[in-house]
Short mmCIF file of C-alpha atoms in Angstrom, two decimals:
data_model
loop_
_atom_site.label_atom_id
_atom_site.label_comp_id
_atom_site.label_asym_id
_atom_site.label_seq_id
_atom_site.Cartn_x
_atom_site.Cartn_y
_atom_site.Cartn_z
CA MET A 92 -0.94 4.10 19.02
CA LYS A 93 -1.40 2.18 15.93
CA TRP A 94 -2.82 5.61 14.32
CA ARG A 95 0.30 7.09 15.11
CA LYS A 96 2.52 4.37 13.28
CA LEU A 97 0.07 4.52 10.63
CA MET A 98 0.32 7.89 9.63
CA SER A 99 4.29 8.70 10.54
CA LEU A 100 6.33 10.35 7.91
CA ARG A 101 8.76 7.65 7.70
CA ARG A 102 5.77 5.07 7.68
CA LEU A 103 4.63 7.07 4.89
CA SER A 104 7.34 7.59 2.29
CA HIS A 105 8.38 3.59 2.47
CA MET A 106 4.72 2.48 1.79
CA PRO A 107 4.98 3.26 -1.67
CA GLY A 108 8.10 1.47 -2.45
CA GLN A 109 6.62 -1.42 -0.16
CA CYS A 110 3.83 -2.26 -1.97
CA TRP A 111 5.34 -2.02 -5.45
CA MET A 112 8.00 -4.35 -4.21
CA TYR A 113 5.10 -7.09 -3.24
CA LEU A 114 2.81 -6.36 -6.49
CA SER A 115 6.02 -6.86 -8.28
CA SER A 116 7.60 -10.20 -6.61
CA PRO A 117 7.06 -13.32 -7.75
CA GLN A 118 6.31 -15.16 -4.42
CA VAL A 119 3.30 -12.93 -3.89
CA SER A 120 0.44 -15.01 -4.78
CA LEU A 121 -1.93 -13.50 -7.75
CA VAL A 122 -4.69 -13.36 -5.08
CA ASP A 123 -2.89 -11.44 -3.18
CA LYS A 124 -1.88 -8.69 -5.23
CA LEU A 125 -5.70 -8.65 -6.48
CA LEU A 126 -6.52 -7.73 -3.40
CA PHE A 127 -4.95 -4.83 -3.49
CA MET A 128 -5.41 -3.64 -7.10
CA VAL A 129 -8.92 -4.75 -7.31
CA PRO A 130 -10.19 -2.11 -5.14
CA VAL A 131 -8.17 0.59 -5.54
CA ALA A 132 -8.81 0.54 -9.71
CA LEU A 133 -12.66 0.15 -8.74
CA TYR A 134 -12.68 3.52 -6.22
CA TRP A 135 -10.71 5.56 -8.84
CA VAL A 136 -13.03 4.52 -11.89
CA LEU A 137 -16.70 4.30 -10.12
CA PRO A 138 -18.35 7.57 -9.13
CA ASP A 139 -17.67 8.36 -5.65
CA VAL A 140 -18.49 11.79 -3.33
CA MET A 141 -16.62 13.83 -4.98
CA PRO A 142 -16.64 13.59 -8.27
CA PHE A 143 -13.97 15.15 -10.38
CA VAL A 144 -11.19 15.86 -7.00
CA PRO A 145 -8.75 13.62 -6.58
CA ILE A 146 -7.75 13.83 -3.23
CA ASP A 147 -10.13 11.68 -1.18
CA ASP A 148 -9.40 8.90 -4.34
CA ILE A 149 -5.58 9.04 -3.29
CA GLY A 150 -6.57 9.33 0.62
CA VAL A 151 -8.48 6.05 0.01
CA THR A 152 -5.55 4.61 -2.07
CA LEU A 153 -2.91 5.45 1.02
CA ILE A 154 -4.79 3.64 2.93
CA VAL A 155 -5.39 0.76 1.46
CA MET A 156 -1.96 0.87 0.68
CA GLY A 157 -1.33 1.08 4.38
CA TRP A 158 -3.47 -2.05 5.10
CA TYR A 159 -2.22 -3.79 2.09
CA VAL A 160 1.42 -3.33 3.10
CA THR A 161 0.83 -4.16 6.75
CA ARG A 162 -0.64 -7.44 5.46
CA MET A 163 2.23 -8.55 3.26
CA GLU A 164 4.65 -7.77 5.30
CA ARG A 165 2.88 -10.26 8.29
CA LYS A 166 2.02 -13.11 5.52
CA TYR A 167 5.42 -12.90 3.62
CA PRO A 168 7.76 -11.94 6.41
CA SER A 169 10.78 -13.71 4.02
CA ILE A 170 10.52 -10.39 1.46
CA LYS A 171 12.05 -7.95 2.91
CA MET A 172 12.90 -4.55 0.73
CA PRO A 173 16.62 -3.63 0.45
CA PRO A 174 17.98 -1.12 2.45
CA SER A 175 18.42 2.25 0.88
CA GLY A 176 20.77 5.24 1.98
CA GLY A 177 24.20 4.29 2.52
CA LYS A 178 27.66 5.53 1.38
CA ARG A 179 28.11 6.70 -2.30
#
């Protein structure tokens, strides 16, 4: 069930926005921001199993982003993403 929630299309479509919201928020500590940035940056820069193939880099970034967003939602429940949509 947890994998179903993690890999849902709705969840995947909102994750980049939520991740950016936590990374740009002044309420989130620098250590928590670096918890996402350092592993992802290192994975993108250091040589890996399939060099020059960005698909695996993007996949690892999405997995780490899902973990990071879930962790930040639990740690900072007061930070909410503004509702999108509505009437124009």
